[in-house]
GROMACS .gro file of N, CA and C in nm:
model
  534
    1MET      N    1   0.084  -0.118   0.001
    1MET     CA    2   0.000   0.000   0.000
    1MET      C    3   0.089   0.122   0.001
    2ARG      N    4   0.030   0.235  -0.045
    2ARG     CA    5   0.101   0.361  -0.036
    2ARG      C    6  -0.003   0.472  -0.013
    3SER      N    7   0.034   0.574   0.054
    3SER     CA    8  -0.051   0.688   0.082
    3SER      C    9  -0.060   0.778  -0.037
    4ASN      N   10  -0.163   0.862  -0.034
    4ASN     CA   11  -0.184   0.959  -0.143
    4ASN      C   12  -0.057   1.046  -0.155
    5GLY      N   13   0.003   1.045  -0.275
    5GLY     CA   14   0.123   1.124  -0.298
    5GLY      C   15   0.251   1.059  -0.249
    6GLY      N   16   0.242   0.938  -0.191
    6GLY     CA   17   0.364   0.868  -0.143
    6GLY      C   18   0.450   0.822  -0.257
    7SER      N   19   0.578   0.804  -0.234
    7SER     CA   20   0.671   0.767  -0.341
    7SER      C   21   0.694   0.618  -0.351
    8SER      N   22   0.673   0.546  -0.245
    8SER     CA   23   0.698   0.401  -0.252
    8SER      C   24   0.590   0.324  -0.178
    9PHE      N   25   0.585   0.193  -0.205
    9PHE     CA   26   0.487   0.108  -0.140
    9PHE      C   27   0.544   0.053  -0.012
   10THR      N   28   0.454   0.025   0.084
   10THR     CA   29   0.495  -0.036   0.210
   10THR      C   30   0.413  -0.161   0.226
   11ALA      N   31   0.479  -0.269   0.263
   11ALA     CA   32   0.407  -0.396   0.288
   11ALA      C   33   0.338  -0.389   0.420
   12LEU      N   34   0.216  -0.437   0.426
   12LEU     CA   35   0.141  -0.438   0.554
   12LEU      C   36   0.183  -0.563   0.629
   13ASN      N   37   0.227  -0.543   0.753
   13ASN     CA   38   0.273  -0.655   0.834
   13ASN      C   39   0.220  -0.635   0.975
   14PRO      N   40   0.131  -0.715   1.025
   14PRO     CA   41   0.071  -0.828   0.956
   14PRO      C   42  -0.023  -0.784   0.844
   15LEU      N   43  -0.059  -0.876   0.758
   15LEU     CA   44  -0.150  -0.847   0.648
   15LEU      C   45  -0.282  -0.801   0.702
   16GLN      N   46  -0.344  -0.706   0.631
   16GLN     CA   47  -0.472  -0.653   0.671
   16GLN      C   48  -0.567  -0.653   0.553
   17GLU      N   49  -0.694  -0.675   0.583
   17GLU     CA   50  -0.793  -0.671   0.476
   17GLU      C   51  -0.819  -0.530   0.434
   18ILE      N   52  -0.817  -0.504   0.303
   18ILE     CA   53  -0.850  -0.372   0.248
   18ILE      C   54  -0.998  -0.380   0.206
   19THR      N   55  -1.079  -0.287   0.259
   19THR     CA   56  -1.223  -0.287   0.230
   19THR      C   57  -1.257  -0.177   0.128
   20PRO      N   58  -1.375  -0.186   0.064
   20PRO     CA   59  -1.408  -0.087  -0.037
   20PRO      C   60  -1.455   0.048   0.022
   21THR      N   61  -1.459   0.062   0.154
   21THR     CA   62  -1.498   0.187   0.218
   21THR      C   63  -1.395   0.293   0.186
   22PRO      N   64  -1.439   0.406   0.131
   22PRO     CA   65  -1.341   0.509   0.092
   22PRO      C   66  -1.275   0.571   0.213
   23TYR      N   67  -1.155   0.616   0.194
   23TYR     CA   68  -1.081   0.680   0.300
   23TYR      C   69  -1.060   0.825   0.255
   24ALA      N   70  -1.110   0.921   0.333
   24ALA     CA   71  -1.100   1.060   0.295
   24ALA      C   72  -0.957   1.112   0.314
   25MET      N   73  -0.909   1.181   0.217
   25MET     CA   74  -0.777   1.242   0.221
   25MET      C   75  -0.796   1.393   0.217
   26TYR      N   76  -0.711   1.467   0.284
   26TYR     CA   77  -0.717   1.611   0.285
   26TYR      C   78  -0.649   1.661   0.158
   27ALA      N   79  -0.720   1.745   0.082
   27ALA     CA   80  -0.664   1.804  -0.038
   27ALA      C   81  -0.581   1.925   0.004
   28PRO      N   82  -0.453   1.928  -0.021
   28PRO     CA   83  -0.369   2.038   0.025
   28PRO      C   84  -0.411   2.177  -0.026
   29ASN      N   85  -0.475   2.184  -0.143
   29ASN     CA   86  -0.514   2.315  -0.197
   29ASN      C   87  -0.654   2.359  -0.151
   30ALA      N   88  -0.720   2.288  -0.061
   30ALA     CA   89  -0.855   2.322  -0.013
   30ALA      C   90  -0.850   2.429   0.091
   31GLY      N   91  -0.739   2.456   0.154
   31GLY     CA   92  -0.730   2.557   0.259
   31GLY      C   93  -0.794   2.502   0.385
   32SER      N   94  -0.824   2.589   0.478
   32SER     CA   95  -0.885   2.542   0.602
   32SER      C   96  -1.033   2.571   0.595
   33ALA      N   97  -1.113   2.471   0.631
   33ALA     CA   98  -1.259   2.486   0.628
   33ALA      C   99  -1.306   2.543   0.759
   34ALA      N  100  -1.405   2.633   0.752
   34ALA     CA  101  -1.459   2.693   0.876
   34ALA      C  102  -1.542   2.592   0.952
   35SER      N  103  -1.605   2.501   0.883
   35SER     CA  104  -1.679   2.392   0.947
   35SER      C  105  -1.674   2.272   0.853
   36ALA      N  106  -1.743   2.171   0.891
   36ALA     CA  107  -1.741   2.048   0.808
   36ALA      C  108  -1.811   2.071   0.674
   37HIS      N  109  -1.893   2.173   0.660
   37HIS     CA  110  -1.970   2.195   0.536
   37HIS      C  111  -1.939   2.324   0.463
   38SER      N  112  -1.837   2.397   0.507
   38SER     CA  113  -1.809   2.523   0.436
   38SER      C  114  -1.660   2.540   0.417
   39VAL      N  115  -1.624   2.622   0.321
   39VAL     CA  116  -1.488   2.655   0.290
   39VAL      C  117  -1.481   2.804   0.281
   40ALA      N  118  -1.374   2.865   0.330
   40ALA     CA  119  -1.361   3.009   0.323
   40ALA      C  120  -1.366   3.055   0.180
   41ALA      N  121  -1.434   3.164   0.152
   41ALA     CA  122  -1.449   3.214   0.016
   41ALA      C  123  -1.316   3.244  -0.051
   42THR      N  124  -1.216   3.281   0.030
   42THR     CA  125  -1.085   3.313  -0.028
   42THR      C  126  -1.017   3.190  -0.086
   43ASN      N  127  -1.065   3.070  -0.051
   43ASN     CA  128  -1.009   2.946  -0.105
   43ASN      C  129  -1.083   2.895  -0.226
   44ILE      N  130  -1.179   2.969  -0.272
   44ILE     CA  131  -1.257   2.924  -0.391
   44ILE      C  132  -1.214   3.005  -0.510
   45THR      N  133  -1.182   2.938  -0.618
   45THR     CA  134  -1.147   3.005  -0.743
   45THR      C  135  -1.236   2.948  -0.853
   46GLY      N  136  -1.258   3.025  -0.956
   46GLY     CA  137  -1.341   2.980  -1.067
   46GLY      C  138  -1.488   3.006  -1.043
   47ALA      N  139  -1.569   2.957  -1.132
   47ALA     CA  140  -1.714   2.981  -1.127
   47ALA      C  141  -1.783   2.866  -1.056
   48LEU      N  142  -1.890   2.900  -0.986
   48LEU     CA  143  -1.976   2.801  -0.925
   48LEU      C  144  -2.099   2.782  -1.014
   49ALA      N  145  -2.136   2.660  -1.035
   49ALA     CA  146  -2.259   2.632  -1.113
   49ALA      C  147  -2.378   2.671  -1.027
   50LEU      N  148  -2.485   2.711  -1.091
   50LEU     CA  149  -2.606   2.753  -1.020
   50LEU      C  150  -2.651   2.643  -0.924
   51ALA      N  151  -2.638   2.519  -0.962
   51ALA     CA  152  -2.683   2.406  -0.877
   51ALA      C  153  -2.597   2.392  -0.750
   52GLN      N  154  -2.478   2.452  -0.748
   52GLN     CA  155  -2.391   2.442  -0.634
   52GLN      C  156  -2.423   2.545  -0.525
   53LEU      N  157  -2.504   2.645  -0.559
   53LEU     CA  158  -2.540   2.748  -0.461
   53LEU      C  159  -2.647   2.693  -0.368
   54PRO      N  160  -2.643   2.734  -0.240
   54PRO     CA  161  -2.745   2.686  -0.145
   54PRO      C  162  -2.884   2.739  -0.183
   55GLY      N  163  -2.984   2.672  -0.141
   55GLY     CA  164  -3.123   2.711  -0.170
   55GLY      C  165  -3.160   2.847  -0.117
   56ALA      N  166  -3.091   2.892  -0.013
   56ALA     CA  167  -3.122   3.022   0.048
   56ALA      C  168  -3.080   3.140  -0.041
   57VAL      N  169  -2.996   3.114  -0.141
   57VAL     CA  170  -2.951   3.221  -0.231
   57VAL      C  171  -3.057   3.235  -0.341
   58VAL      N  172  -3.117   3.352  -0.350
   58VAL     CA  173  -3.218   3.376  -0.452
   58VAL      C  174  -3.151   3.422  -0.578
   59THR      N  175  -3.178   3.352  -0.687
   59THR     CA  176  -3.118   3.387  -0.816
   59THR      C  177  -3.224   3.406  -0.922
   60SER      N  178  -3.181   3.453  -1.034
   60SER     CA  179  -3.274   3.471  -1.148
   60SER      C  180  -3.266   3.347  -1.240
   61ASN      N  181  -3.207   3.237  -1.192
   61ASN     CA  182  -3.186   3.112  -1.270
   61ASN      C  183  -3.102   3.135  -1.393
   62ASP      N  184  -3.021   3.239  -1.391
   62ASP     CA  185  -2.929   3.270  -1.497
   62ASP      C  186  -2.788   3.262  -1.436
   63SER      N  187  -2.703   3.179  -1.488
   63SER     CA  188  -2.572   3.159  -1.425
   63SER      C  189  -2.489   3.287  -1.421
   64GLY      N  190  -2.521   3.386  -1.503
   64GLY     CA  191  -2.446   3.509  -1.504
   64GLY      C  192  -2.499   3.613  -1.406
   65ASN      N  193  -2.616   3.594  -1.348
   65ASN     CA  194  -2.676   3.693  -1.260
   65ASN      C  195  -2.723   3.626  -1.132
   66VAL      N  196  -2.680   3.682  -1.018
   66VAL     CA  197  -2.723   3.631  -0.889
   66VAL      C  198  -2.783   3.750  -0.810
   67THR      N  199  -2.900   3.732  -0.759
   67THR     CA  200  -2.968   3.833  -0.678
   67THR      C  201  -2.960   3.787  -0.534
   68LEU      N  202  -2.906   3.870  -0.448
   68LEU     CA  203  -2.894   3.837  -0.307
   68LEU      C  204  -3.006   3.904  -0.230
   69LYS      N  205  -3.050   3.837  -0.123
   69LYS     CA  206  -3.163   3.888  -0.045
   69LYS      C  207  -3.123   3.879   0.102
   70GLY      N  208  -3.158   3.979   0.179
   70GLY     CA  209  -3.128   3.977   0.323
   70GLY      C  210  -3.084   4.112   0.369
   71ALA      N  211  -3.020   4.115   0.486
   71ALA     CA  212  -2.977   4.241   0.543
   71ALA      C  213  -2.831   4.270   0.495
   72PHE      N  214  -2.810   4.392   0.457
   72PHE     CA  215  -2.680   4.436   0.415
   72PHE      C  216  -2.637   4.551   0.504
   73THR      N  217  -2.506   4.564   0.528
   73THR     CA  218  -2.459   4.673   0.609
   73THR      C  219  -2.355   4.749   0.528
   74GLY      N  220  -2.327   4.870   0.569
   74GLY     CA  221  -2.230   4.954   0.502
   74GLY      C  222  -2.296   5.078   0.445
   75ASP      N  223  -2.216   5.163   0.382
   75ASP     CA  224  -2.270   5.289   0.330
   75ASP      C  225  -2.306   5.284   0.184
   76GLY      N  226  -2.287   5.171   0.119
   76GLY     CA  227  -2.323   5.155  -0.021
   76GLY      C  228  -2.228   5.221  -0.117
   77SER      N  229  -2.114   5.270  -0.070
   77SER     CA  230  -2.021   5.343  -0.157
   77SER      C  231  -1.964   5.255  -0.266
   78GLY      N  232  -1.962   5.123  -0.246
   78GLY     CA  233  -1.908   5.034  -0.345
   78GLY      C  234  -2.008   4.985  -0.449
   79LEU      N  235  -2.134   5.027  -0.439
   79LEU     CA  236  -2.237   4.982  -0.531
   79LEU      C  237  -2.224   5.052  -0.664
   80THR      N  238  -2.238   4.976  -0.771
   80THR     CA  239  -2.240   5.036  -0.902
   80THR      C  240  -2.352   4.970  -0.983
   81GLY      N  241  -2.400   5.040  -1.083
   81GLY     CA  242  -2.501   4.985  -1.173
   81GLY      C  243  -2.631   4.954  -1.104
   82VAL      N  244  -2.670   5.028  -1.001
   82VAL     CA  245  -2.799   5.005  -0.934
   82VAL      C  246  -2.909   5.067  -1.017
   83ASN      N  247  -3.008   4.989  -1.049
   83ASN     CA  248  -3.119   5.036  -1.130
   83ASN      C  249  -3.226   5.096  -1.038
   84ALA      N  250  -3.261   5.222  -1.060
   84ALA     CA  251  -3.360   5.288  -0.975
   84ALA      C  252  -3.495   5.218  -0.979
   85ALA      N  253  -3.522   5.141  -1.085
   85ALA     CA  254  -3.650   5.071  -1.091
   85ALA      C  255  -3.662   4.968  -0.980
   86ALA      N  256  -3.553   4.926  -0.923
   86ALA     CA  257  -3.553   4.829  -0.815
   86ALA      C  258  -3.576   4.896  -0.679
   87LEU      N  259  -3.580   5.026  -0.674
   87LEU     CA  260  -3.595   5.100  -0.547
   87LEU      C  261  -3.745   5.124  -0.519
   88GLY      N  262  -3.806   5.033  -0.455
   88GLY     CA  263  -3.947   5.046  -0.421
   88GLY      C  264  -4.039   5.036  -0.541
   89GLY      N  265  -3.989   4.980  -0.651
   89GLY     CA  266  -4.072   4.965  -0.769
   89GLY      C  267  -4.089   5.091  -0.850
   90PHE      N  268  -4.021   5.202  -0.814
   90PHE     CA  269  -4.032   5.327  -0.886
   90PHE      C  270  -3.926   5.333  -0.994
   91GLY      N  271  -3.960   5.391  -1.108
   91GLY     CA  272  -3.862   5.414  -1.211
   91GLY      C  273  -3.776   5.533  -1.178
   92SER      N  274  -3.665   5.553  -1.250
   92SER     CA  275  -3.571   5.662  -1.223
   92SER      C  276  -3.637   5.798  -1.239
   93ALA      N  277  -3.743   5.811  -1.318
   93ALA     CA  278  -3.812   5.941  -1.337
   93ALA      C  279  -3.888   5.982  -1.210
   94ALA      N  280  -3.910   5.891  -1.116
   94ALA     CA  281  -3.984   5.923  -0.995
   94ALA      C  282  -3.896   5.988  -0.886
   95PHE      N  283  -3.767   5.997  -0.912
   95PHE     CA  284  -3.678   6.055  -0.809
   95PHE      C  285  -3.636   6.194  -0.851
   96TRP      N  286  -3.633   6.285  -0.753
   96TRP     CA  287  -3.597   6.422  -0.783
   96TRP      C  288  -3.445   6.432  -0.789
   97ASN      N  289  -3.393   6.485  -0.899
   97ASN     CA  290  -3.251   6.497  -0.922
   97ASN      C  291  -3.204   6.635  -0.874
   98THR      N  292  -3.098   6.640  -0.798
   98THR     CA  293  -3.049   6.768  -0.744
   98THR      C  294  -2.993   6.857  -0.857
   99ASN      N  295  -2.974   6.802  -0.974
   99ASN     CA  296  -2.930   6.883  -1.089
   99ASN      C  297  -3.047   6.921  -1.177
  100GLY      N  298  -3.169   6.894  -1.134
  100GLY     CA  299  -3.286   6.927  -1.213
  100GLY      C  300  -3.345   6.803  -1.278
  101ASN      N  301  -3.472   6.811  -1.311
  101ASN     CA  302  -3.541   6.700  -1.378
  101ASN      C  303  -3.604   6.750  -1.507
  102ALA      N  304  -3.579   6.678  -1.614
  102ALA     CA  305  -3.642   6.712  -1.743
  102ALA      C  306  -3.779   6.651  -1.748
  103GLY      N  307  -3.873   6.721  -1.801
  103GLY     CA  308  -4.006   6.669  -1.822
  103GLY      C  309  -4.090   6.662  -1.694
  104ALA      N  310  -4.050   6.732  -1.588
  104ALA     CA  311  -4.126   6.732  -1.464
  104ALA      C  312  -4.245   6.828  -1.475
  105ASN      N  313  -4.336   6.798  -1.560
  105ASN     CA  314  -4.449   6.884  -1.594
  105ASN      C  315  -4.568   6.848  -1.505
  106PRO      N  316  -4.618   6.943  -1.427
  106PRO     CA  317  -4.732   6.910  -1.336
  106PRO      C  318  -4.854   6.861  -1.411
  107THR      N  319  -4.871   6.902  -1.538
  107THR     CA  320  -4.988   6.853  -1.612
  107THR      C  321  -4.978   6.704  -1.641
  108ASN      N  322  -4.855   6.651  -1.628
  108ASN     CA  323  -4.834   6.505  -1.650
  108ASN      C  324  -4.833   6.432  -1.517
  109GLY      N  325  -4.862   6.503  -1.406
  109GLY     CA  326  -4.868   6.435  -1.274
  109GLY      C  327  -4.737   6.451  -1.193
  110ALA      N  328  -4.636   6.517  -1.245
  110ALA     CA  329  -4.508   6.532  -1.171
  110ALA      C  330  -4.522   6.644  -1.068
  111PHE      N  331  -4.475   6.622  -0.949
  111PHE     CA  332  -4.474   6.729  -0.848
  111PHE      C  333  -4.373   6.694  -0.740
  112LEU      N  334  -4.333   6.792  -0.666
  112LEU     CA  335  -4.250   6.775  -0.549
  112LEU      C  336  -4.333   6.816  -0.430
  113GLY      N  337  -4.363   6.727  -0.340
  113GLY     CA  338  -4.451   6.763  -0.230
  113GLY      C  339  -4.497   6.641  -0.152
  114THR      N  340  -4.602   6.656  -0.076
  114THR     CA  341  -4.657   6.547   0.007
  114THR      C  342  -4.787   6.494  -0.056
  115THR      N  343  -4.820   6.371  -0.025
  115THR     CA  344  -4.945   6.315  -0.072
  115THR      C  345  -5.044   6.286   0.041
  116ASP      N  346  -5.008   6.338   0.158
  116ASP     CA  347  -5.096   6.318   0.277
  116ASP      C  348  -5.123   6.456   0.338
  117ASN      N  349  -5.179   6.458   0.453
  117ASN     CA  350  -5.218   6.582   0.520
  117ASN      C  351  -5.104   6.639   0.606
  118ASN      N  352  -4.980   6.623   0.563
  118ASN     CA  353  -4.866   6.676   0.635
  118ASN      C  354  -4.807   6.795   0.557
  119PRO      N  355  -4.749   6.892   0.631
  119PRO     CA  356  -4.689   7.007   0.563
  119PRO      C  357  -4.559   6.969   0.491
  120LEU      N  358  -4.518   7.058   0.399
  120LEU     CA  359  -4.394   7.044   0.327
  120LEU      C  360  -4.303   7.155   0.374
  121GLU      N  361  -4.183   7.122   0.420
  121GLU     CA  362  -4.089   7.223   0.469
  121GLU      C  363  -3.960   7.222   0.390
  122PHE      N  364  -3.904   7.340   0.369
  122PHE     CA  365  -3.774   7.353   0.307
  122PHE      C  366  -3.683   7.414   0.414
  123HIS      N  367  -3.568   7.354   0.435
  123HIS     CA  368  -3.476   7.399   0.537
  123HIS      C  369  -3.349   7.455   0.469
  124VAL      N  370  -3.292   7.556   0.533
  124VAL     CA  371  -3.165   7.615   0.488
  124VAL      C  372  -3.074   7.617   0.609
  125ASN      N  373  -2.957   7.559   0.596
  125ASN     CA  374  -2.860   7.554   0.707
  125ASN      C  375  -2.925   7.491   0.830
  126GLY      N  376  -3.013   7.394   0.810
  126GLY     CA  377  -3.075   7.322   0.921
  126GLY      C  378  -3.194   7.394   0.985
  127THR      N  379  -3.232   7.510   0.931
  127THR     CA  380  -3.342   7.586   0.989
  127THR      C  381  -3.454   7.598   0.886
  128ARG      N  382  -3.576   7.588   0.935
  128ARG     CA  383  -3.690   7.600   0.845
  128ARG      C  384  -3.693   7.740   0.783
  129GLY      N  385  -3.701   7.745   0.651
  129GLY     CA  386  -3.710   7.871   0.581
  129GLY      C  387  -3.845   7.891   0.510
  130TRP      N  388  -3.910   7.780   0.479
  130TRP     CA  389  -4.033   7.788   0.404
  130TRP      C  390  -4.122   7.670   0.442
  131ARG      N  391  -4.248   7.693   0.462
  131ARG     CA  392  -4.343   7.587   0.501
  131ARG      C  393  -4.471   7.605   0.425
  132ILE      N  394  -4.520   7.500   0.362
  132ILE     CA  395  -4.647   7.499   0.296
  132ILE      C  396  -4.731   7.397   0.369
  133GLU      N  397  -4.842   7.443   0.433
  133GLU     CA  398  -4.918   7.351   0.518
  133GLU      C  399  -5.063   7.344   0.476
  134PRO      N  400  -5.118   7.224   0.485
  134PRO     CA  401  -5.261   7.209   0.453
  134PRO      C  402  -5.348   7.271   0.561
  135THR      N  403  -5.472   7.298   0.523
  135THR     CA  404  -5.567   7.349   0.618
  135THR      C  405  -5.681   7.251   0.628
  136ALA      N  406  -5.768   7.268   0.725
  136ALA     CA  407  -5.881   7.180   0.739
  136ALA      C  408  -5.974   7.201   0.619
  137ASN      N  409  -6.008   7.096   0.554
  137ASN     CA  410  -6.100   7.106   0.441
  137ASN      C  411  -6.244   7.113   0.492
  138ASN      N  412  -6.314   7.212   0.449
  138ASN     CA  413  -6.456   7.221   0.480
  138ASN      C  414  -6.527   7.279   0.359
  139ALA      N  415  -6.656   7.294   0.369
  139ALA     CA  416  -6.734   7.340   0.255
  139ALA      C  417  -6.694   7.479   0.206
  140ASN      N  418  -6.651   7.564   0.297
  140ASN     CA  419  -6.613   7.705   0.260
  140ASN      C  420  -6.475   7.718   0.206
  141TYR      N  421  -6.381   7.634   0.252
  141TYR     CA  422  -6.241   7.650   0.217
  141TYR      C  423  -6.185   7.514   0.174
  142SER      N  424  -6.220   7.470   0.059
  142SER     CA  425  -6.176   7.338   0.014
  142SER      C  426  -6.032   7.347  -0.039
  143ASN      N  427  -5.944   7.261   0.011
  143ASN     CA  428  -5.806   7.242  -0.039
  143ASN      C  429  -5.725   7.370  -0.036
  144MET      N  430  -5.740   7.451   0.067
  144MET     CA  431  -5.659   7.571   0.081
  144MET      C  432  -5.531   7.536   0.155
  145VAL      N  433  -5.426   7.617   0.132
  145VAL     CA  434  -5.299   7.595   0.201
  145VAL      C  435  -5.254   7.729   0.261
  146ASN      N  436  -5.174   7.717   0.365
  146ASN     CA  437  -5.108   7.835   0.423
  146ASN      C  438  -4.961   7.829   0.383
  147VAL      N  439  -4.904   7.947   0.354
  147VAL     CA  440  -4.763   7.955   0.314
  147VAL      C  441  -4.691   8.038   0.418
  148VAL      N  442  -4.591   7.980   0.482
  148VAL     CA  443  -4.519   8.046   0.592
  148VAL      C  444  -4.373   8.049   0.553
  149GLY      N  445  -4.318   8.171   0.541
  149GLY     CA  446  -4.178   8.182   0.508
  149GLY      C  447  -4.106   8.273   0.606
  150GLY      N  448  -3.976   8.287   0.585
  150GLY     CA  449  -3.895   8.374   0.672
  150GLY      C  450  -3.855   8.304   0.799
  151SER      N  451  -3.880   8.370   0.908
  151SER     CA  452  -3.835   8.321   1.038
  151SER      C  453  -3.899   8.185   1.072
  152PRO      N  454  -3.822   8.093   1.133
  152PRO     CA  455  -3.880   7.968   1.172
  152PRO      C  456  -3.979   7.975   1.286
  153VAL      N  457  -3.992   8.091   1.353
  153VAL     CA  458  -4.091   8.106   1.459
  153VAL      C  459  -4.225   8.154   1.403
  154ASN      N  460  -4.233   8.191   1.276
  154ASN     CA  461  -4.361   8.231   1.217
  154ASN      C  462  -4.456   8.110   1.214
  155PHE      N  463  -4.584   8.138   1.233
  155PHE     CA  464  -4.682   8.031   1.230
  155PHE      C  465  -4.819   8.085   1.195
  156VAL      N  466  -4.908   7.994   1.161
  156VAL     CA  467  -5.048   8.028   1.131
  156VAL      C  468  -5.132   7.960   1.240
  157GLY      N  469  -5.223   8.038   1.301
  157GLY     CA  470  -5.307   7.986   1.408
  157GLY      C  471  -5.414   7.895   1.353
  158ASN      N  472  -5.487   7.833   1.445
  158ASN     CA  473  -5.597   7.740   1.409
  158ASN      C  474  -5.707   7.813   1.338
  159ASN      N  475  -5.776   7.747   1.248
  159ASN     CA  476  -5.889   7.796   1.174
  159ASN      C  477  -5.857   7.910   1.077
  160VAL      N  478  -5.729   7.932   1.047
  160VAL     CA  479  -5.690   8.034   0.948
  160VAL      C  480  -5.657   7.957   0.822
  161VAL      N  481  -5.713   8.001   0.709
  161VAL     CA  482  -5.690   7.931   0.582
  161VAL      C  483  -5.643   8.033   0.475
  162GLY      N  484  -5.560   7.988   0.388
  162GLY     CA  485  -5.514   8.069   0.276
  162GLY      C  486  -5.424   8.184   0.317
  163ALA      N  487  -5.357   8.175   0.431
  163ALA     CA  488  -5.269   8.284   0.478
  163ALA      C  489  -5.129   8.270   0.417
  164THR      N  490  -5.064   8.385   0.396
  164THR     CA  491  -4.924   8.390   0.353
  164THR      C  492  -4.850   8.481   0.449
  165ILE      N  493  -4.745   8.427   0.510
  165ILE     CA  494  -4.667   8.504   0.607
  165ILE      C  495  -4.521   8.498   0.562
  166GLY      N  496  -4.451   8.608   0.573
  166GLY     CA  497  -4.308   8.613   0.542
  166GLY      C  498  -4.234   8.709   0.631
  167GLY      N  499  -4.106   8.698   0.634
  167GLY     CA  500  -4.027   8.791   0.718
  167GLY      C  501  -4.033   8.751   0.865
  168GLY      N  502  -4.029   8.851   0.950
  168GLY     CA  503  -4.034   8.827   1.094
  168GLY      C  504  -3.901   8.784   1.148
  169GLY      N  505  -3.901   8.747   1.272
  169GLY     CA  506  -3.783   8.695   1.339
  169GLY      C  507  -3.705   8.798   1.413
  170ALA      N  508  -3.737   8.926   1.402
  170ALA     CA  509  -3.667   9.026   1.480
  170ALA      C  510  -3.702   9.010   1.627
  171ALA      N  511  -3.623   9.069   1.712
  171ALA     CA  512  -3.645   9.055   1.858
  171ALA      C  513  -3.788   9.099   1.893
  172ASN      N  514  -3.861   9.021   1.968
  172ASN     CA  515  -3.996   9.049   2.012
  172ASN      C  516  -4.096   9.065   1.900
  173TYR      N  517  -4.066   9.013   1.783
  173TYR     CA  518  -4.162   9.023   1.674
  173TYR      C  519  -4.175   8.886   1.607
  174PHE      N  520  -4.297   8.839   1.597
  174PHE     CA  521  -4.323   8.711   1.533
  174PHE      C  522  -4.428   8.733   1.427
  175GLY      N  523  -4.408   8.677   1.309
  175GLY     CA  524  -4.511   8.682   1.205
  175GLY      C  525  -4.616   8.579   1.237
  176THR      N  526  -4.736   8.622   1.269
  176THR     CA  527  -4.843   8.531   1.310
  176THR      C  528  -4.974   8.573   1.243
  177ALA      N  529  -5.045   8.472   1.192
  177ALA     CA  530  -5.180   8.497   1.143
  177ALA      C  531  -5.274   8.423   1.234
  178ASP      N  532  -5.355   8.499   1.311
  178ASP     CA  533  -5.449   8.440   1.408
  178ASP      C  534  -5.588   8.467   1.365
   0.00000   0.00000   0.00000
């Protein structure tokens, strides 16, 4: 008999029966396994067939594309080629571009704002500079808004609709519509 990679044969003394049960040998190029069923990724070279991936890996059944699912950490700075259509099901035209948006025509349904009964605020240097707020809808004042600009202490009181306030903020002076 001789061992895997051995150079010469050795006689068994006393003689021993050799059985067909395989004997596992350590492959020197396999590296060190983290457990009995895994190998460190740094020890894998070449392509893995789709059938070799565990069932928990979600794929598109295309050997060239693998979609991963689960929790990811990091700041995303290494991501490239991310399709905006995959972000909540919205296409890239649904996101406001800081360099401007072409074709953002309100008659086509495009707008920047809220879709609920919450105000829209614009901040400058961390401070509110402009606020557009909904008012209570009633028979007399349907879908009216209040526009509050200037000082962040400016506000519109209850039951005031369609008010526009700007400026204010000087000592002991507040722009208020009551």
